[in-house]
Amino acid sequence: MELYFLRHGIAVEHTVDYHDAERPLTPKGQRRTTQVARRLQRLDLRFDGIWTSPLLRARQTANILAAMNLGDRPHFLPALAPGGSFTEGLDLLKTIQPQNAAAKIMFVGHQPDLGIWAETLIWGEAKENLILKKAGLIGIQLGQLSRPQPDHQLFLLTSPKWLL
Amino acid sequence: MELYFLRHGIAVEHTVDYHDAERPLTPKGQRRTTQVARRLQRLDLRFDGIWTSPLLRARQTANILAAMNLGDRPHFLPALAPGGSFTEGLDLLKTIQPQNAAAKIMFVGHQPDLGIWAETLIWGEAKENLILKKAGLIGIQLGQLSRPQPDHQLFLLTSPKWLL
């Protein structure tokens, strides 16, 4: 099972006009995210499920993936909001794995959360030492989640600069 | 300071004809490594120093980087051979950092060694949970090596599939 994390694209700054949860992608953020999605398309990737943080910039990022036919309509996963619960994210994955051990799952969210989740999966603790840029991508090969100490492996950490 | 690890390209199998240290890159290995080098060139990368494991497949990989003008002639670093000493690699970096804090350094070597070095730098211990394919690349932003607990960050882990 492959788990991907995509950080939302560049969004407008947090000002009095925009509540943090309602900051949209900038035109550049939309463009860059679309380029990343097109690249994933060319790699013949298709996700068996896309889950997104409910914040607008993440939803818009996830919708771009779906619009590029990389998966069906994204689901909300409140745990993907900033400061969300890693355990809830893990619980979702645990329900998917027995049904489809080869599933490719996409989580769209925020930093430092996605980096912390990735480190926790792979090394059991987070030191916030993964640099995940906007519209950057993490790929994790998931081990057997039903085991007490499953072995997950990092196979991808990349930013648009290196991907496009 | 940026530290890059490049795993050698695809080499001929270990048989009675080839001692492990003298296994050359296959034509596909040369081609793929050249494509990776060309990609690094297009990203305007130039290394202030290239060090390589003394094994033929790594030397040939490093020579391709130099031939593509990504750096001067590679130096040997015996510590980059399989099972080599991480401390020796670190000692070399410690001599470079005070002279050029923005240096981009390339180490060409083998798995699982490069993955172990990367994990040790970033999390202080290795669980062998980084997947580094042949001609795959790791990028680490190095903290201040003279400090007792320097903070290093992983910004890149990619394979030719995702890079080209």
XYZ file of C-alpha atoms in Angstrom, chain A residues 8-119:
112
model
C -1.387 22.404 -0.550
C -0.159 24.876 -3.172
C 0.764 28.523 -2.596
C -2.180 30.349 -0.985
C -2.950 34.018 -0.379
C -1.500 35.413 2.828
C -3.421 35.340 6.072
C -4.957 38.854 6.463
C -8.075 40.362 7.994
C -9.784 39.648 4.658
C -9.117 35.935 4.820
C -9.740 33.651 7.744
C -6.978 31.032 7.744
C -9.444 28.277 6.832
C -10.643 30.251 3.807
C -7.366 31.259 2.178
C -7.579 30.244 -1.499
C -4.704 29.203 -3.741
C -3.118 32.088 -5.627
C -3.096 31.889 -9.455
C 0.539 30.748 -9.202
C -0.461 28.186 -6.584
C -3.176 26.841 -8.875
C -0.805 26.712 -11.831
C 1.977 24.980 -9.953
C -0.404 22.462 -8.371
C -1.905 21.725 -11.790
C 1.601 21.118 -13.163
C 2.316 18.694 -10.311
C -1.004 16.909 -10.982
C -0.178 16.680 -14.693
C 3.190 15.159 -13.805
C 1.478 12.518 -11.635
C -0.864 11.815 -14.529
C 2.082 11.257 -16.866
C 3.478 8.796 -14.320
C 0.186 6.867 -14.682
C -0.693 7.398 -11.073
C -4.276 7.042 -9.932
C -5.281 7.169 -6.297
C -7.830 4.741 -4.871
C -8.865 7.501 -2.514
C -8.078 11.181 -1.962
C -8.604 12.664 1.503
C -8.124 16.325 2.245
C -7.906 18.757 5.097
C -11.135 20.789 5.202
C -9.208 24.078 4.808
C -9.887 25.801 1.503
C -6.312 25.793 0.162
C -6.067 22.031 0.733
C -9.548 21.360 -0.711
C -8.648 23.326 -3.833
C -5.403 21.355 -4.140
C -7.274 18.052 -3.770
C -9.898 19.169 -6.288
C -7.157 19.833 -8.836
C -6.009 16.212 -8.431
C -9.567 14.972 -8.982
C -10.097 17.313 -11.943
C -6.981 15.799 -13.532
C -8.554 12.379 -13.105
C -6.074 11.252 -10.472
C -8.889 9.947 -8.296
C -12.562 10.295 -7.419
C -14.019 13.280 -5.601
C -11.928 14.008 -2.468
C -13.285 13.151 0.974
C -12.818 15.393 3.982
C -10.594 14.127 6.763
C -10.790 16.607 9.666
C -7.624 15.027 11.122
C -5.720 16.520 8.158
C -6.403 20.062 9.403
C -3.427 21.722 11.158
C -2.817 20.070 14.516
C -5.090 17.150 13.609
C -4.896 13.683 15.125
C -2.350 11.312 13.598
C -4.199 8.373 15.192
C -7.379 9.224 13.284
C -5.443 9.314 10.024
C -3.910 5.957 10.882
C -7.312 4.494 11.789
C -8.594 5.357 8.332
C -5.620 3.632 6.698
C -6.203 0.567 8.888
C -9.740 0.242 7.507
C -8.493 0.479 3.912
C -5.546 -1.938 4.029
C -7.492 -5.189 4.641
C -9.754 -4.374 1.649
C -7.006 -3.319 -0.740
C -3.445 -4.125 0.254
C -2.154 -2.446 -2.926
C -4.193 0.757 -2.542
C -2.625 4.103 -3.406
C -3.963 6.694 -0.978
C -3.505 10.460 -1.133
C -3.706 12.759 1.885
C -3.715 16.501 1.111
C -2.796 18.737 4.022
C -0.405 21.107 5.733
C 3.020 21.528 7.238
C 4.410 20.764 9.730
C 1.683 18.123 10.177
C 2.334 16.018 7.076
C 6.071 15.933 7.778
C 5.416 14.948 11.389
C 3.047 12.152 10.293
C 5.624 10.874 7.814
C 8.443 10.901 10.378
